[in-house]
Structures are given as C-alpha cells and as structure tokens.
mmCIF file of C-alpha atoms and ligand atoms in Angstrom:
data_model
loop_
_atom_site.group_PDB
_atom_site.id
_atom_site.type_symbol
_atom_site.label_atom_id
_atom_site.label_comp_id
_atom_site.label_asym_id
_atom_site.label_seq_id
_atom_site.Cartn_x
_atom_site.Cartn_y
_atom_site.Cartn_z
ATOM 1 C CA UNK A 102 0.062 -0.023 -0.313
ATOM 2 C CA UNK A 103 1.206 3.618 -0.644
ATOM 3 C CA UNK A 104 -0.502 5.456 1.901
ATOM 4 C CA UNK A 105 -1.079 4.438 5.479
ATOM 5 C CA UNK A 106 -3.845 7.124 5.943
ATOM 6 C CA UNK A 107 -5.745 9.239 3.898
ATOM 7 C CA UNK A 108 -8.308 12.061 4.017
ATOM 8 C CA UNK A 109 -10.538 11.704 1.423
ATOM 9 C CA UNK A 110 -13.240 14.654 0.374
ATOM 10 C CA UNK A 111 -16.352 14.237 -1.069
ATOM 11 C CA UNK A 112 -18.451 17.298 -2.798
ATOM 12 C CA UNK A 113 -22.021 17.311 -1.710
ATOM 13 C CA UNK A 114 -22.919 17.459 -4.893
ATOM 14 C CA UNK A 115 -21.500 14.196 -5.744
ATOM 15 C CA UNK A 116 -23.951 12.544 -3.133
ATOM 16 C CA UNK A 117 -26.757 13.734 -5.516
ATOM 17 C CA UNK A 118 -26.062 10.898 -8.300
ATOM 18 C CA UNK A 119 -28.447 11.519 -10.730
ATOM 19 C CA UNK A 120 -30.830 13.460 -9.199
ATOM 20 C CA UNK A 121 -31.215 17.337 -8.789
ATOM 21 C CA UNK A 122 -30.882 17.625 -4.747
ATOM 22 C CA UNK A 123 -30.669 15.607 -1.647
ATOM 23 C CA UNK A 124 -29.170 12.376 -1.576
ATOM 24 C CA UNK A 125 -28.894 9.337 -3.767
ATOM 25 C CA UNK A 126 -28.734 6.580 -1.951
ATOM 26 C CA UNK A 127 -27.698 4.299 -4.497
ATOM 27 C CA UNK A 128 -24.497 6.564 -4.904
ATOM 28 C CA UNK A 129 -24.012 6.435 -1.069
ATOM 29 C CA UNK A 130 -24.076 2.744 -1.714
ATOM 30 C CA UNK A 131 -21.528 2.628 -3.837
ATOM 31 C CA UNK A 132 -19.072 4.922 -1.805
ATOM 32 C CA UNK A 133 -19.254 2.752 0.962
ATOM 33 C CA UNK A 134 -18.546 0.133 -0.829
ATOM 34 C CA UNK A 135 -15.604 1.924 -2.421
ATOM 35 C CA UNK A 136 -14.450 2.997 0.537
ATOM 36 C CA UNK A 137 -14.446 -0.499 2.521
ATOM 37 C CA UNK A 138 -12.415 -2.371 -0.241
ATOM 38 C CA UNK A 139 -10.128 0.226 0.723
ATOM 39 C CA UNK A 140 -10.401 -0.122 4.158
ATOM 40 C CA UNK A 141 -10.403 -3.721 4.368
ATOM 41 C CA UNK A 142 -6.688 -3.281 3.051
ATOM 42 C CA UNK A 143 -5.904 -1.557 6.483
ATOM 43 C CA UNK A 144 -6.296 2.018 5.099
ATOM 44 C CA UNK A 145 -6.717 4.576 7.684
ATOM 45 C CA UNK A 146 -9.493 6.601 6.400
ATOM 46 C CA UNK A 147 -10.611 10.211 7.452
ATOM 47 C CA UNK A 148 -13.532 11.720 5.304
ATOM 48 C CA UNK A 149 -14.763 15.683 5.085
ATOM 49 C CA UNK A 150 -18.123 15.619 3.334
ATOM 50 C CA UNK A 151 -19.449 18.863 1.342
ATOM 51 C CA UNK A 152 -23.132 20.247 1.601
ATOM 52 C CA UNK A 153 -23.935 21.911 -1.590
ATOM 53 C CA UNK A 154 -26.626 19.380 -2.491
ATOM 54 C CA UNK A 155 -28.294 21.054 0.342
ATOM 55 C CA UNK A 156 -27.012 24.178 0.969
ATOM 56 C CA UNK A 157 -24.263 26.659 0.647
ATOM 57 C CA UNK A 158 -23.693 29.960 1.829
ATOM 58 C CA UNK A 159 -23.069 32.178 -1.122
ATOM 59 C CA UNK A 160 -26.447 30.776 -2.705
ATOM 60 C CA UNK A 161 -28.394 32.024 0.609
ATOM 61 C CA UNK A 162 -26.983 35.432 -0.325
ATOM 62 C CA UNK A 163 -29.098 35.719 -3.654
ATOM 63 C CA UNK A 164 -31.856 34.722 -1.584
ATOM 64 C CA UNK A 165 -31.441 38.098 1.150
ATOM 65 C CA UNK A 166 -30.260 35.248 3.878
ATOM 66 C CA UNK A 167 -27.062 37.114 5.492
ATOM 67 C CA UNK A 168 -23.936 35.279 4.592
ATOM 68 C CA UNK A 169 -22.583 34.300 7.949
ATOM 69 C CA UNK A 170 -26.175 32.712 8.738
ATOM 70 C CA UNK A 171 -26.117 31.393 5.017
ATOM 71 C CA UNK A 172 -22.595 29.467 5.962
ATOM 72 C CA UNK A 173 -23.848 28.060 9.128
ATOM 73 C CA UNK A 174 -26.960 26.470 7.189
ATOM 74 C CA UNK A 175 -24.314 25.116 5.037
ATOM 75 C CA UNK A 176 -22.097 23.614 7.809
ATOM 76 C CA UNK A 177 -25.603 21.859 8.975
ATOM 77 C CA UNK A 178 -25.974 20.430 5.520
ATOM 78 C CA UNK A 179 -22.783 19.190 5.336
ATOM 79 C CA UNK A 180 -23.748 17.726 8.817
ATOM 80 C CA UNK A 181 -26.853 15.867 7.032
ATOM 81 C CA UNK A 182 -24.466 14.411 4.573
ATOM 82 C CA UNK A 183 -22.058 13.229 7.210
ATOM 83 C CA UNK A 184 -24.821 11.068 8.865
ATOM 84 C CA UNK A 185 -26.187 9.915 5.638
ATOM 85 C CA UNK A 186 -22.502 8.600 4.586
ATOM 86 C CA UNK A 187 -22.046 7.355 8.524
ATOM 87 C CA UNK A 188 -25.144 4.921 8.010
ATOM 88 C CA UNK A 189 -24.048 3.610 4.859
ATOM 89 C CA UNK A 190 -20.666 2.822 6.239
ATOM 90 C CA UNK A 191 -22.030 1.295 9.281
ATOM 91 C CA UNK A 192 -24.178 -1.174 7.301
ATOM 92 C CA UNK A 193 -21.347 -1.961 5.300
ATOM 93 C CA UNK A 194 -19.439 -3.553 8.370
ATOM 94 C CA UNK A 195 -17.240 -0.662 9.010
ATOM 95 C CA UNK A 196 -16.827 1.204 12.899
ATOM 96 C CA UNK A 197 -17.214 5.521 12.515
ATOM 97 C CA UNK A 198 -17.083 8.078 14.478
ATOM 98 C CA UNK A 199 -18.749 11.760 13.368
ATOM 99 C CA UNK A 200 -16.929 14.499 14.577
ATOM 100 C CA UNK A 201 -18.234 18.026 14.035
ATOM 101 C CA UNK A 202 -16.794 21.487 14.101
ATOM 102 C CA UNK A 203 -19.976 22.781 15.711
ATOM 103 C CA UNK A 204 -21.514 21.441 19.114
ATOM 104 C CA UNK A 205 -24.031 18.808 18.292
ATOM 105 C CA UNK A 206 -23.592 16.635 21.387
ATOM 106 C CA UNK A 207 -26.370 14.414 20.383
ATOM 107 C CA UNK A 208 -25.035 13.406 16.945
ATOM 108 C CA UNK A 209 -21.893 14.192 16.816
ATOM 109 C CA UNK A 210 -18.451 14.322 18.675
ATOM 110 C CA UNK A 211 -16.563 17.517 19.043
ATOM 111 C CA UNK A 212 -13.374 17.728 16.912
ATOM 112 C CA UNK A 213 -10.860 16.696 19.326
ATOM 113 C CA UNK A 214 -7.266 15.923 17.479
ATOM 114 C CA UNK A 215 -5.744 13.673 19.564
ATOM 115 C CA UNK A 216 -8.802 11.428 19.448
ATOM 116 C CA UNK A 217 -9.424 11.510 15.921
ATOM 117 C CA UNK A 218 -6.243 10.233 15.828
ATOM 118 C CA UNK A 219 -6.875 7.526 18.105
ATOM 119 C CA UNK A 220 -10.058 6.530 16.213
ATOM 120 C CA UNK A 221 -8.280 6.192 12.982
ATOM 121 C CA UNK A 222 -5.423 3.756 15.048
ATOM 122 C CA UNK A 223 -8.166 1.983 16.028
ATOM 123 C CA UNK A 224 -9.269 1.336 12.538
ATOM 124 C CA UNK A 225 -12.685 3.439 12.926
ATOM 125 C CA UNK A 226 -13.698 5.976 9.785
ATOM 126 C CA UNK A 227 -13.663 9.241 10.793
ATOM 127 C CA UNK A 228 -15.943 12.033 8.860
ATOM 128 C CA UNK A 229 -15.617 15.270 9.867
ATOM 129 C CA UNK A 230 -18.974 17.237 9.586
ATOM 130 C CA UNK A 231 -19.561 20.859 10.170
ATOM 131 C CA UNK A 232 -16.668 21.975 8.232
ATOM 132 C CA UNK A 233 -13.735 23.938 10.570
ATOM 133 C CA UNK A 234 -16.873 25.241 12.006
ATOM 134 C CA UNK A 235 -16.302 29.008 10.935
ATOM 135 C CA UNK A 236 -18.044 30.849 8.381
ATOM 136 C CA UNK A 237 -16.100 32.031 5.110
ATOM 137 C CA UNK A 238 -14.428 28.653 4.767
ATOM 138 C CA UNK A 239 -15.301 25.701 2.705
ATOM 139 C CA UNK A 240 -15.020 22.167 2.846
ATOM 140 C CA UNK A 241 -11.991 22.272 0.587
ATOM 141 C CA UNK A 242 -10.448 24.108 3.147
ATOM 142 C CA UNK A 243 -11.811 21.624 6.052
ATOM 143 C CA UNK A 244 -9.888 18.778 4.155
ATOM 144 C CA UNK A 245 -6.890 20.010 4.051
ATOM 145 C CA UNK A 246 -6.528 21.587 7.279
ATOM 146 C CA UNK A 247 -8.007 18.061 8.738
ATOM 147 C CA UNK A 248 -5.573 16.347 6.566
ATOM 148 C CA UNK A 249 -2.446 18.061 8.127
ATOM 149 C CA UNK A 250 -3.944 17.896 11.675
ATOM 150 C CA UNK A 251 -4.035 14.088 11.486
ATOM 151 C CA UNK A 252 -0.864 13.567 9.492
ATOM 152 C CA UNK A 253 -2.624 11.991 6.346
ATOM 153 C CA UNK A 254 -0.156 11.212 3.801
ATOM 154 C CA UNK A 255 -2.395 13.358 1.276
ATOM 155 C CA UNK A 256 -5.445 14.510 0.133
ATOM 156 C CA UNK A 257 -7.895 12.524 -2.287
ATOM 157 C CA UNK A 258 -10.337 15.001 -3.611
ATOM 158 C CA UNK A 259 -12.937 12.847 -5.682
ATOM 159 C CA UNK A 260 -15.022 14.451 -7.823
ATOM 160 C CA UNK A 261 -16.776 13.893 -11.111
ATOM 161 C CA UNK A 262 -13.901 14.599 -13.387
ATOM 162 C CA UNK A 263 -10.780 12.199 -13.642
ATOM 163 C CA UNK A 264 -8.093 14.683 -12.709
ATOM 164 C CA UNK A 265 -7.375 18.467 -13.272
ATOM 165 C CA UNK A 266 -7.305 19.540 -16.886
ATOM 166 C CA UNK A 267 -5.582 22.888 -18.713
ATOM 167 C CA UNK A 268 -9.098 24.128 -19.322
ATOM 168 C CA UNK A 269 -12.737 22.793 -18.619
ATOM 169 C CA UNK A 270 -13.073 19.801 -20.072
ATOM 170 C CA UNK A 271 -16.758 20.089 -20.178
ATOM 171 C CA UNK A 272 -16.483 23.403 -22.250
ATOM 172 C CA UNK A 273 -13.194 23.326 -23.875
ATOM 173 C CA UNK A 274 -12.984 19.597 -26.132
ATOM 174 C CA UNK A 275 -9.150 20.856 -26.924
ATOM 175 C CA UNK A 276 -8.513 20.741 -23.217
ATOM 176 C CA UNK A 277 -5.670 17.910 -21.807
ATOM 177 C CA UNK A 278 -5.316 16.230 -18.620
ATOM 178 C CA UNK A 279 -2.135 16.494 -16.132
ATOM 179 C CA UNK A 280 -1.068 13.369 -14.512
ATOM 180 C CA UNK A 281 0.698 15.640 -12.366
ATOM 181 C CA UNK A 282 1.412 18.976 -11.577
ATOM 182 C CA UNK A 283 3.406 20.992 -8.992
ATOM 183 C CA UNK A 284 1.902 23.169 -6.607
ATOM 184 C CA UNK A 285 3.686 26.072 -7.747
ATOM 185 C CA UNK A 286 3.066 25.496 -11.549
ATOM 186 C CA UNK A 287 -0.847 25.159 -11.028
ATOM 187 C CA UNK A 288 -0.866 28.673 -8.455
ATOM 188 C CA UNK A 289 0.869 30.109 -11.931
ATOM 189 C CA UNK A 290 -1.738 28.667 -14.457
ATOM 190 C CA UNK A 291 -4.275 29.114 -11.834
ATOM 191 C CA UNK A 292 -5.614 25.488 -12.186
ATOM 192 C CA UNK A 293 -8.682 24.819 -10.649
ATOM 193 C CA UNK A 294 -8.159 22.518 -7.855
ATOM 194 C CA UNK A 295 -9.209 23.820 -4.479
ATOM 195 C CA UNK A 296 -10.309 27.160 -3.677
ATOM 196 C CA UNK A 297 -7.512 29.248 -2.627
ATOM 197 C CA UNK A 298 -7.187 28.861 1.045
ATOM 198 C CA UNK A 299 -7.263 25.436 0.736
ATOM 199 C CA UNK A 300 -4.878 25.096 -1.447
ATOM 200 C CA UNK A 301 -2.143 27.115 -0.054
ATOM 201 C CA UNK A 302 -2.571 24.671 3.216
ATOM 202 C CA UNK A 303 -1.470 22.041 1.209
ATOM 203 C CA UNK A 304 1.149 24.226 -0.626
ATOM 204 C CA UNK A 305 2.752 25.215 2.396
ATOM 205 C CA UNK A 306 2.390 21.896 4.414
ATOM 206 C CA UNK A 307 3.587 19.711 1.502
ATOM 207 C CA UNK A 308 0.500 18.071 1.707
ATOM 208 C CA UNK A 309 -0.045 16.622 -1.562
ATOM 209 C CA UNK A 310 -3.412 16.118 -3.612
ATOM 210 C CA UNK A 311 -5.019 13.858 -5.949
ATOM 211 C CA UNK A 312 -7.859 14.891 -7.753
ATOM 212 C CA UNK A 313 -9.477 11.724 -9.613
ATOM 213 C CA UNK A 314 -13.281 10.612 -10.513
ATOM 214 C CA UNK A 315 -14.848 8.921 -7.201
ATOM 215 C CA UNK A 316 -17.514 7.339 -9.374
ATOM 216 C CA UNK A 317 -15.412 5.173 -11.131
ATOM 217 C CA UNK A 318 -15.330 2.021 -9.324
ATOM 218 C CA UNK A 319 -12.152 0.630 -7.986
ATOM 219 C CA UNK A 320 -10.097 4.132 -8.799
ATOM 220 C CA UNK A 321 -9.907 4.640 -4.597
ATOM 221 C CA UNK A 322 -8.731 1.013 -4.157
ATOM 222 C CA UNK A 323 -6.037 1.568 -7.243
ATOM 223 C CA UNK A 324 -4.940 5.151 -5.863
ATOM 224 C CA UNK A 325 -4.126 3.415 -2.636
ATOM 225 C CA UNK A 326 -2.314 0.415 -4.321
ATOM 226 C CA UNK A 327 -0.188 3.178 -5.741
ATOM 227 C CA UNK A 328 -1.470 3.105 -9.242
ATOM 228 C CA UNK A 329 -1.610 6.248 -11.327
ATOM 229 C CA UNK A 330 -5.027 7.857 -11.024
ATOM 230 C CA UNK A 331 -6.265 11.248 -12.093
ATOM 231 C CA UNK A 332 -3.933 14.291 -11.008
ATOM 232 C CA UNK A 333 -1.192 14.297 -8.346
ATOM 233 C CA UNK A 334 -0.683 17.615 -7.285
ATOM 234 C CA UNK A 335 2.895 17.658 -4.820
HETATM 235 N N1 UDP B 485 -18.823 26.176 5.099
HETATM 236 C C1 UDP B 485 -18.415 26.955 6.009
HETATM 237 N N2 UDP B 485 -17.429 26.621 6.739
HETATM 238 C C2 UDP B 485 -16.783 25.499 6.738
HETATM 239 C C3 UDP B 485 -17.019 24.529 5.904
HETATM 240 C C4 UDP B 485 -18.662 25.173 5.123
HETATM 241 O O1 UDP B 485 -19.218 28.379 6.347
HETATM 242 O O2 UDP B 485 -15.847 25.257 7.312
HETATM 243 C C5 UDP B 485 -20.447 26.267 4.653
HETATM 244 C C6 UDP B 485 -20.519 27.347 3.576
HETATM 245 O O3 UDP B 485 -21.629 28.425 3.090
HETATM 246 C C7 UDP B 485 -20.031 26.179 2.115
HETATM 247 C C8 UDP B 485 -21.169 25.246 2.661
HETATM 248 O O4 UDP B 485 -21.098 25.144 3.938
HETATM 249 O O5 UDP B 485 -20.640 26.687 0.907
HETATM 250 C C9 UDP B 485 -20.792 23.882 2.313
HETATM 251 O O6 UDP B 485 -19.982 23.521 1.877
HETATM 252 P P1 UDP B 485 -19.085 23.335 0.662
HETATM 253 O O7 UDP B 485 -19.635 24.187 0.056
HETATM 254 O O8 UDP B 485 -17.820 22.986 0.836
HETATM 255 O O9 UDP B 485 -19.497 21.912 -0.293
HETATM 256 P P2 UDP B 485 -19.427 21.078 -1.420
HETATM 257 O O10 UDP B 485 -18.952 21.913 -2.459
HETATM 258 O O11 UDP B 485 -17.967 20.404 -1.283
HETATM 259 O O12 UDP B 485 -20.244 20.378 -1.280
#
C-alpha cells in the first residue's frame, strides 16, 4: 500500500448522483463499497463531506439570507450528508465516528485532534462534519486543515472529473489532463483544484493532493495501491 492514512474529500454534489438535489442512496451505497475495499486493506481513512447538494452560504445571499447565517446553514447541511454517509458505512460493517466542527452533542463528537487520531489508529473511519465550524470557509479548506492536523499522507479529492485539466473539459474539447503537476505550476496557471485557502494550506505544508473520479469503480483502491489515477499535485 502506498499510503497509511488518507483524507478523502467528497463533495455534497457528488451525493446527488442522478438526482437534482438531496442524496441518492445508490451513490451512497457505491461510495460505501469503495471505501470498504480500501479500508479492508488496513488503510486509515478520514472523510470530509461537503454540503453543496443541500445548501451553500453564497447561494443564500442571493435569496436575502445573510452570508454568515447562510454559511452556518451550509455547515449544518454537511452534517446531514455526514450522517447519511455514516449510516451507509456502518451498514457495510465499518466502525465510524462522526466529529463535528460545531457542537452537536446528540449526534456527533466534538472535533478533538488527538481523539480523531486515536479513532483512526483503532481502525474507525472518522467523518468530519460541519466543516471547520467557521463561516467564510469551505469543506475543501476543512479537508486540507484536518488532513494536516491528523497527519494524513495525502488529500484525495473525489470529484466527477478524472483529474485536473488545462481548461474546463466540459467546455473546451481541446483541454488536456495533467497526470502530475507541481503546486507552483498549478498556482501560476491558476488551475482549478481547490479554493485558494485550501490550496495554499496544502502547498505550505507539503501535503500532496490527488484529484480523481470517485464515481469510477476501483479508483480509490487503485490510488491506495500506488497506481497512477487522476492528477497528483505535489
Ligand atoms: N461552510 C462554512 N465553513 C466551513 C465549511 C463549510 O461556512 O468550514 C459552509 C459554506 O457556506 C459552504 C457550505 O458550508 O458553501 C457547504 O460546503 P461546501 O460548499 O464546501 O460543499 P461542497 O461544495 O463540497 O459540496
């Protein structure tokens, strides 16, 4: 195995699957399968999940909801997704702990770094809900920060595209994919990988990122086994 401990970032939108909003149970099942196959190899797995399928702070602004209020709503949305994911993982026989950036004692543990690491060492899958717990951040930033805190070997950003392209492949047919790119080059070319806060956190702490297609079966396991999948930013 190439990695011992990983942080997997899943977007909320990915959970929609074929639906227009909400959570697609087939997609959830599929993710649980993928995660289980990697976990069965002995990999320590932490997960950050987004909330974009339910609510984003910036969207709230358009409908007159104050930005900070909207951001807290977005954080709560991530907890809903995290709880759904937790159920799916447990149904597949994995032990999990949900840790939250906001206090919600009835459903999650508070995020305590040493405790998170202990859970991972014991083979539990740790899901980080409610982002960092502060407005004006994203779950990508949460992924970078938590990955550094728990000393993850890498951030795996699971998306709908199979890596980082020179331009948006859905708009520009001439766009080509990078197999590998340095932080410096990605920064200079303004490649769309994560938001700047999330990106610089990884860059400054030498934490590699792999952007890959989470919907392609076997990809996660292949990455863990050291195969070239998606785009490596390091
Ligand atoms: N959010 C926040 N602070 C955080 C993480 C998330 O305020 O630390 C809010 C923010 O409004 C964001 C929303 O939660 O738009 C949902 O997260 P995100 O947009 O990152 O989800 P994704 O795009 O991954 O589905």
